[in-house]
Every structure is written in structure tokens, then in C-alpha cells.
Coordinates of N, CA and C in Angstrom, one line a residue:
X1 N -1.7 10.5 -1.8 CA -1.6 10.7 0.1 C -0.8 9.3 0.3
X2 N 0.5 9.4 1.3 CA 0.9 8.1 1.4 C 0.9 8.3 3.1
X3 N 0.5 9.2 3.8 CA 0.2 9.2 5.4 C -0.9 9.7 5.5
X4 N -1.5 9.1 6.1 CA -2.8 9.7 7.1 C -2.6 10.1 8.3
X5 N -2.8 11.5 8.4 CA -2.3 12.3 9.4 C -3.6 13.2 10.0
X6 N -4.3 12.8 10.8 CA -5.2 13.3 11.4 C -5.5 13.6 12.7
X7 N -5.6 14.5 13.6 CA -5.5 14.7 14.9 C -6.4 13.5 15.8
X8 N -6.1 13.1 16.8 CA -6.6 11.8 17.5 C -7.0 10.7 16.7
X9 N -6.4 10.5 15.7 CA -6.6 9.2 14.9 C -5.3 8.2 14.6
X10 N -5.2 7.3 14.7 CA -3.9 6.4 14.4 C -4.2 5.8 13.1
X11 N -3.2 5.1 12.5 CA -3.4 4.3 11.4 C -2.4 3.3 11.0
X12 N -2.9 2.3 10.3 CA -1.8 1.0 10.2 C -1.7 1.0 8.7
X13 N -1.0 0.9 7.7 CA -0.9 0.2 6.4 C -1.2 -0.8 6.3
X14 N -2.3 -1.3 5.6 CA -2.9 -2.7 5.3 C -2.3 -3.2 4.1
X15 N -2.6 -2.6 2.8 CA -1.9 -3.0 1.7 C -1.7 -1.9 0.8
X16 N -1.2 -1.8 -0.5 CA -1.4 -1.0 -1.5 C -2.3 -1.2 -2.6
X17 N -3.3 -0.8 -3.0 CA -4.1 -1.0 -4.1 C -3.4 -0.8 -5.2
X18 N -3.6 -1.9 -6.2 CA -3.0 -1.4 -7.8 C -4.4 -1.1 -8.5
X19 N -3.9 0.0 -9.1 CA -5.2 1.0 -9.9 C -5.1 0.5 -11.1
X20 N -6.4 0.7 -12.0 CA -6.7 0.5 -13.5 C -7.5 1.3 -13.8
X21 N -7.5 1.4 -15.1 CA -8.8 2.3 -15.8 C -9.8 1.2 -16.0
X22 N -10.9 1.8 -15.8 CA -12.2 0.8 -15.8 C -12.9 1.5 -17.2
X23 N -13.4 0.3 -18.0 CA -14.2 1.1 -19.1 C -15.3 0.1 -19.7
X24 N -16.1 0.4 -20.1 CA -17.6 -0.7 -20.7 C -16.5 -1.6 -21.8
X25 N -17.1 -2.5 -21.7 CA -16.7 -3.9 -22.3 C -16.7 -3.2 -23.6
X26 N -17.8 -2.9 -24.2 CA -17.9 -2.6 -25.6 C -17.5 -0.8 -25.6
X27 N -16.6 -0.3 -25.2 CA -16.4 1.2 -25.1 C -16.1 1.0 -26.8
X28 N -16.3 2.3 -27.5 CA -16.0 2.4 -28.7 C -14.4 2.8 -29.3
X29 N -13.6 3.3 -28.4 CA -12.4 3.8 -28.5 C -11.3 3.0 -27.5
X30 N -11.8 2.3 -26.4 CA -10.9 1.4 -25.7 C -11.2 0.2 -25.4
X31 N -10.1 -0.7 -25.8 CA -10.2 -2.2 -25.9 C -8.9 -2.5 -25.3
X32 N -8.8 -2.7 -23.8 CA -8.1 -3.2 -22.9 C -6.7 -2.8 -23.3
X33 N -6.3 -1.5 -23.9 CA -5.1 -0.8 -23.7 C -5.4 0.8 -23.9
X34 N -4.8 1.4 -23.5 CA -5.2 3.2 -23.4 C -3.8 4.1 -23.4
X35 N -3.6 5.2 -24.5 CA -2.7 5.7 -24.1 C -3.0 7.0 -23.2
X36 N -1.9 7.7 -22.6 CA -2.0 8.7 -21.5 C -2.8 9.7 -22.5
X37 N -2.7 10.0 -23.6 CA -3.4 11.0 -24.5 C -4.9 10.7 -24.0
X38 N -5.2 9.6 -24.5 CA -6.8 8.9 -24.5 C -7.3 9.5 -23.1
X39 N -6.5 9.0 -22.1 CA -7.2 9.5 -20.6 C -7.4 10.7 -20.9
X40 N -6.9 11.9 -20.9 CA -7.0 13.0 -21.0 C -8.2 13.5 -21.6
X41 N -8.1 12.6 -23.1 CA -9.6 13.1 -23.9 C -11.0 12.3 -23.5
X42 N -10.9 11.1 -22.5 CA -11.9 11.0 -22.1 C -12.7 11.5 -21.4
X43 N -14.3 11.2 -21.3 CA -14.7 12.0 -20.2 C -14.9 10.7 -18.8
X44 N -14.9 11.4 -17.3 CA -14.3 10.4 -16.6 C -15.8 10.7 -15.5
X45 N -15.8 9.1 -14.7 CA -16.7 9.1 -13.7 C -15.7 9.4 -12.4
X46 N -16.3 9.9 -11.4 CA -15.4 9.9 -10.1 C -16.1 9.6 -9.0
X47 N -15.8 9.2 -7.8 CA -16.2 9.2 -6.4 C -16.4 10.8 -6.3
X48 N -17.3 11.3 -5.7 CA -17.7 12.8 -5.3 C -16.4 13.3 -4.6
X49 N -15.6 14.6 -5.5 CA -14.9 15.2 -4.8 C -14.7 16.1 -3.6
X50 N -16.1 15.7 -3.2 CA -16.7 16.8 -2.0 C -16.6 15.8 -0.7
X51 N -16.9 14.5 -0.9 CA -16.9 13.8 0.1 C -15.6 13.5 0.7
X52 N -15.4 13.6 2.3 CA -14.1 13.6 2.8 C -13.3 12.2 2.7
X53 N -12.4 12.5 2.4 CA -11.2 11.1 1.8 C -11.8 10.6 0.4
X54 N -12.3 11.4 -0.3 CA -12.8 10.6 -1.6 C -12.0 9.6 -2.1
X55 N -12.1 8.5 -2.9 CA -11.2 7.8 -3.4 C -10.3 8.7 -4.7
X56 N -11.1 9.1 -5.1 CA -10.7 9.9 -6.3 C -10.2 11.1 -6.3
X57 N -10.2 11.8 -5.2 CA -9.7 13.2 -5.3 C -8.0 13.2 -5.4
X58 N -7.2 12.4 -5.0 CA -6.1 12.6 -5.4 C -5.5 12.3 -6.9
X59 N -6.5 12.0 -7.5 CA -5.8 11.9 -9.2 C -6.4 12.7 -10.0
X60 N -7.2 13.5 -9.1 CA -8.1 15.1 -10.1 C -7.6 16.0 -9.5
X61 N -7.6 16.3 -8.0 CA -7.8 17.5 -7.7 C -6.1 18.4 -8.1
X62 N -6.2 19.7 -8.8 CA -5.1 20.1 -9.0 C -4.3 19.5 -10.2
X63 N -5.3 19.1 -11.3 CA -4.9 18.1 -12.2 C -5.5 18.8 -13.1
X64 N -5.1 18.4 -14.8 CA -5.7 18.7 -15.6 C -7.0 17.8 -16.1
X65 N -6.7 16.4 -15.6 CA -7.9 15.4 -15.5 C -9.3 16.0 -14.9
X66 N -8.9 17.1 -14.0 CA -10.2 17.5 -13.3 C -11.1 18.0 -14.5
X67 N -10.7 18.7 -15.5 CA -11.8 19.2 -16.6 C -12.3 18.2 -17.1
X68 N -12.0 16.7 -17.5 CA -12.7 15.6 -17.9 C -13.5 15.1 -16.9
X69 N -13.8 15.5 -16.0 CA -14.9 14.7 -15.0 C -16.5 15.4 -15.2
X70 N -17.3 14.3 -15.6 CA -18.6 14.9 -16.1 C -19.7 14.0 -14.7
X71 N -19.4 12.9 -14.4 CA -19.9 12.4 -13.2 C -19.4 12.0 -12.1
X72 N -20.0 12.5 -11.1 CA -19.6 12.2 -9.7 C -20.6 11.4 -8.7
X73 N -20.2 10.2 -8.4 CA -21.2 9.3 -7.7 C -20.6 9.2 -6.2
X74 N -21.5 8.4 -5.6 CA -21.3 8.5 -4.1 C -20.3 7.6 -3.6
X75 N -20.1 6.4 -4.3 CA -19.1 5.4 -4.1 C -18.6 4.6 -5.3
X76 N -17.2 4.1 -5.3 CA -17.1 3.4 -6.4 C -17.9 2.2 -7.0
X77 N -18.8 1.6 -6.4 CA -19.6 0.7 -6.9 C -20.4 1.4 -8.0
X78 N -21.1 2.5 -7.7 CA -22.1 3.3 -8.4 C -21.3 3.8 -9.6
X79 N -19.9 4.0 -9.5 CA -19.1 4.5 -10.4 C -19.0 3.4 -11.7
X80 N -18.6 2.4 -11.1 CA -18.4 1.4 -11.9 C -19.5 0.8 -12.6
X81 N -21.0 1.0 -12.0 CA -22.2 0.7 -12.7 C -22.3 1.8 -13.9
X82 N -22.0 3.0 -13.8 CA -22.5 4.0 -14.6 C -21.4 4.0 -15.6
X83 N -19.9 3.6 -15.3 CA -19.3 3.5 -16.3 C -19.7 2.2 -17.4
X84 N -20.1 0.9 -16.8 CA -20.4 0.0 -17.5 C -21.7 0.3 -18.6
X85 N -22.3 1.4 -18.4 CA -23.8 1.6 -19.2 C -23.3 2.9 -20.2
X86 N -22.2 3.2 -20.0 CA -21.8 5.0 -20.9 C -20.6 4.6 -21.4
X87 N -20.0 5.6 -22.0 CA -18.8 5.7 -22.3 C -17.9 6.4 -21.4
X88 N -18.1 6.5 -20.5 CA -17.2 7.2 -19.6 C -16.2 6.2 -18.9
X89 N -15.3 6.6 -18.4 CA -14.4 5.9 -17.8 C -13.7 6.2 -16.3
X90 N -13.0 5.4 -15.7 CA -13.2 5.7 -14.1 C -11.6 5.0 -13.6
X91 N -10.9 5.7 -12.8 CA -9.6 4.9 -12.2 C -10.3 4.2 -10.7
X92 N -10.2 2.6 -10.7 CA -10.6 2.2 -9.5 C -9.4 1.2 -9.2
X93 N -9.3 0.6 -7.9 CA -8.6 -0.6 -7.5 C -8.7 -1.8 -8.7
X94 N -7.6 -2.4 -9.0 CA -8.0 -3.4 -9.7 C -8.7 -4.7 -9.4
X95 N -8.8 -4.8 -7.9 CA -9.4 -6.1 -7.5 C -11.0 -5.6 -7.6
X96 N -11.0 -4.7 -7.4 CA -12.7 -4.1 -7.6 C -13.2 -4.4 -8.9
X97 N -12.4 -3.7 -9.5 CA -12.7 -4.0 -11.4 C -12.9 -5.3 -11.8
X98 N -11.9 -6.5 -11.3 CA -12.2 -7.7 -11.7 C -13.5 -8.4 -10.9
X99 N -13.5 -8.0 -9.8 CA -14.7 -8.4 -8.8 C -16.0 -8.2 -9.6
X100 N -15.9 -7.0 -9.9 CA -17.4 -6.4 -10.6 C -17.6 -6.9 -12.1
X101 N -16.1 -7.1 -12.9 CA -16.4 -7.7 -14.0 C -17.1 -9.0 -14.4
X102 N -17.5 -9.7 -13.4 CA -18.2 -10.9 -13.3 C -19.8 -10.4 -13.4
X103 N -20.1 -9.9 -12.8 CA -21.7 -8.8 -13.0 C -21.9 -7.7 -14.0
X104 N -20.9 -6.9 -14.0 CA -21.2 -5.7 -15.0 C -20.0 -6.1 -16.4
X105 N -20.9 -5.4 -17.5 CA -19.8 -5.3 -18.6 C -18.7 -4.1 -18.6
X106 N -17.6 -4.6 -18.0 CA -16.7 -3.5 -18.1 C -15.4 -4.3 -18.3
X107 N -14.2 -3.5 -18.4 CA -12.8 -4.0 -18.8 C -11.9 -3.3 -17.8
X108 N -11.3 -4.3 -17.6 CA -10.0 -3.3 -17.0 C -8.9 -2.9 -18.0
X109 N -8.3 -1.7 -17.9 CA -7.1 -1.6 -18.5 C -6.2 -0.7 -18.1
X110 N -4.8 -1.3 -18.3 CA -3.7 -0.9 -17.5 C -3.7 0.7 -17.7
X111 N -3.3 1.1 -16.6 CA -2.8 2.7 -17.0 C -1.6 2.9 -17.4
X112 N -1.4 3.7 -18.0 CA 0.4 4.2 -18.7 C 1.3 5.0 -18.2
X113 N 0.9 5.0 -16.7 CA 1.7 5.6 -15.7 C 2.4 4.4 -14.9
X114 N 3.8 5.0 -14.2 CA 4.6 4.6 -13.8 C 4.0 4.2 -12.4
X115 N 3.1 5.2 -11.7 CA 2.9 5.2 -10.0 C 1.5 4.7 -10.4
X116 N 0.9 3.4 -10.2 CA -0.6 2.8 -10.1 C -0.6 2.1 -8.8
X117 N -0.6 3.1 -7.6 CA -0.7 2.2 -6.6 C -1.3 3.4 -5.5
X118 N -2.2 2.9 -4.8 CA -2.6 3.6 -3.4 C -2.4 3.2 -2.4
X119 N -2.2 3.3 -1.3 CA -2.0 3.0 0.0 C -3.6 2.9 1.0
X120 N -3.7 1.7 1.1 CA -5.0 1.3 1.9 C -4.7 1.3 3.3
X121 N -5.3 2.3 4.2 CA -5.3 2.2 5.7 C -6.4 1.7 6.6
X122 N -5.9 1.1 7.8 CA -6.7 0.7 8.7 C -6.5 2.1 9.8
X123 N -7.9 3.0 10.0 CA -7.7 3.8 10.6 C -8.8 3.6 11.8
X124 N -7.9 4.3 12.9 CA -9.2 4.3 14.1 C -8.8 5.4 15.0
X125 N -9.8 6.2 15.9 CA -9.5 6.8 16.4 C -9.1 6.6 18.0
X126 N -8.1 7.2 18.4 CA -7.2 6.9 19.5 C -7.8 6.3 20.9
X127 N -9.1 6.7 20.8 CA -10.2 6.0 22.3 C -10.3 4.8 22.2
X128 N -10.3 4.3 20.7 CA -10.6 3.0 20.6 C -9.3 1.7 20.8
X129 N -8.0 2.7 20.8 CA -6.7 1.7 20.8 C -6.8 0.6 22.1
X130 N -7.3 0.6 23.3 CA -7.5 -0.2 24.3 C -8.4 -1.3 24.1
X131 N -9.5 -1.3 23.3 CA -10.6 -2.0 23.1 C -10.0 -3.2 22.7
X132 N -10.6 -4.2 23.7 CA -9.9 -5.8 22.8 C -10.7 -6.1 21.6
X133 N -12.1 -5.4 21.3 CA -12.6 -6.1 20.3 C -11.7 -5.0 18.5
X134 N -11.5 -4.2 18.9 CA -10.3 -3.4 18.0 C -9.5 -4.1 17.7
X135 N -8.6 -4.3 19.0 CA -7.4 -4.9 18.8 C -7.4 -6.5 18.4
X136 N -8.6 -7.0 18.4 CA -8.9 -8.5 17.7 C -9.0 -7.9 16.1
X137 N -9.7 -7.1 15.7 CA -10.4 -6.7 14.1 C -8.8 -6.4 13.8
X138 N -8.0 -5.4 14.4 CA -6.9 -4.9 13.9 C -5.7 -6.3 13.2
X139 N -5.7 -7.0 14.5 CA -4.6 -8.0 14.5 C -5.4 -8.8 13.1
X140 N -6.4 -9.3 13.0 CA -7.3 -10.0 11.8 C -6.9 -9.6 10.5
X141 N -7.2 -8.3 10.5 CA -7.1 -7.7 9.2 C -5.8 -7.6 8.9
X142 N -4.7 -7.2 9.7 CA -3.5 -7.1 9.6 C -3.0 -8.5 8.9
X143 N -3.1 -9.6 9.6 CA -2.9 -11.2 9.2 C -3.5 -11.5 8.1
X144 N -4.8 -10.8 7.7 CA -5.4 -11.2 6.6 C -4.7 -10.8 5.3
X145 N -4.5 -9.3 5.4 CA -3.4 -8.5 4.5 C -2.4 -8.8 4.0
X146 N -1.6 -9.7 5.1 CA -0.3 -10.2 4.6 C -0.1 -11.4 4.0
X147 N -1.4 -12.1 3.8 CA -1.4 -13.0 2.9 C -1.9 -12.8 1.3
X148 N -2.6 -11.9 1.1 CA -2.6 -11.5 0.3 C -2.2 -11.5 -1.2

């Protein structure tokens, strides 16, 4: 999804998340590299596809990867935690994998696809547009993400 289009909401692109595959550091079949065929044969953990704006849904819905899902968590941190303790794999933002690799035994694995990014938006209801606090937060987040 490259555009966020919901009635009565506005959005601003903050940055594009770079995505990677995450696996347990001691995964028996994956060690810092993976083929496309392997991705389709591994079992996957995802953020629940039933949740509104699930992080995982664009990668699994209407895709043969949907059959590979064996665990659905409520958020990416719980998915990373399950991946660290099992042979499951997941698609997650590179920065999140790198952050949690210091506290969980996980490894980041480059995806073998050309398109490995996803847009991250700041989204707000139009009623907030003139709110001074919202304007300050939007300016601060926009400035911060330009320096990333």
C-alpha cells in the first residue's frame, strides 16, 4: 500500500521502512541468507491479519505465502519474541530487528526480492489539523525523519 486513503483522515509520508526477514539466531535452515523458495517453505509468524491496518497483511493476503502462516500475534514485538524461540520466520522492519537483536536471539536476513520497503505514514483525523499540539508534533516528526 503506497497511499493511505480513508475518509476524514489526512496523512503525511514520514519514511519508507526497509524490510527484512527475521529468524532465530540458531535457526537450523537459515543463517543470514535465504532464497525465495525457502521463504515459501518456512512457517511464518505475522501480526494478525484481522487487525485494522495489520503490518503483515500486504505481504500475505492474496499471496501463496498465506498458506505458510502458523502464528498470528497482536504486534510486531510479540512476533519477534515468538520467532526468537521457534523455527518460525517473519517479515519485519529492519530497524526493529536490529533494535531487538540486542535483547532477543534473532538474526536479520535480507529478503531476496527487489521491493523490500513499506511506507510509514503519520495519520490524523481532519478535526486535528488546526490543533497547535498536533501541528507541533507533525513538524517535530517530519524534521526527525528527514535526519534519519
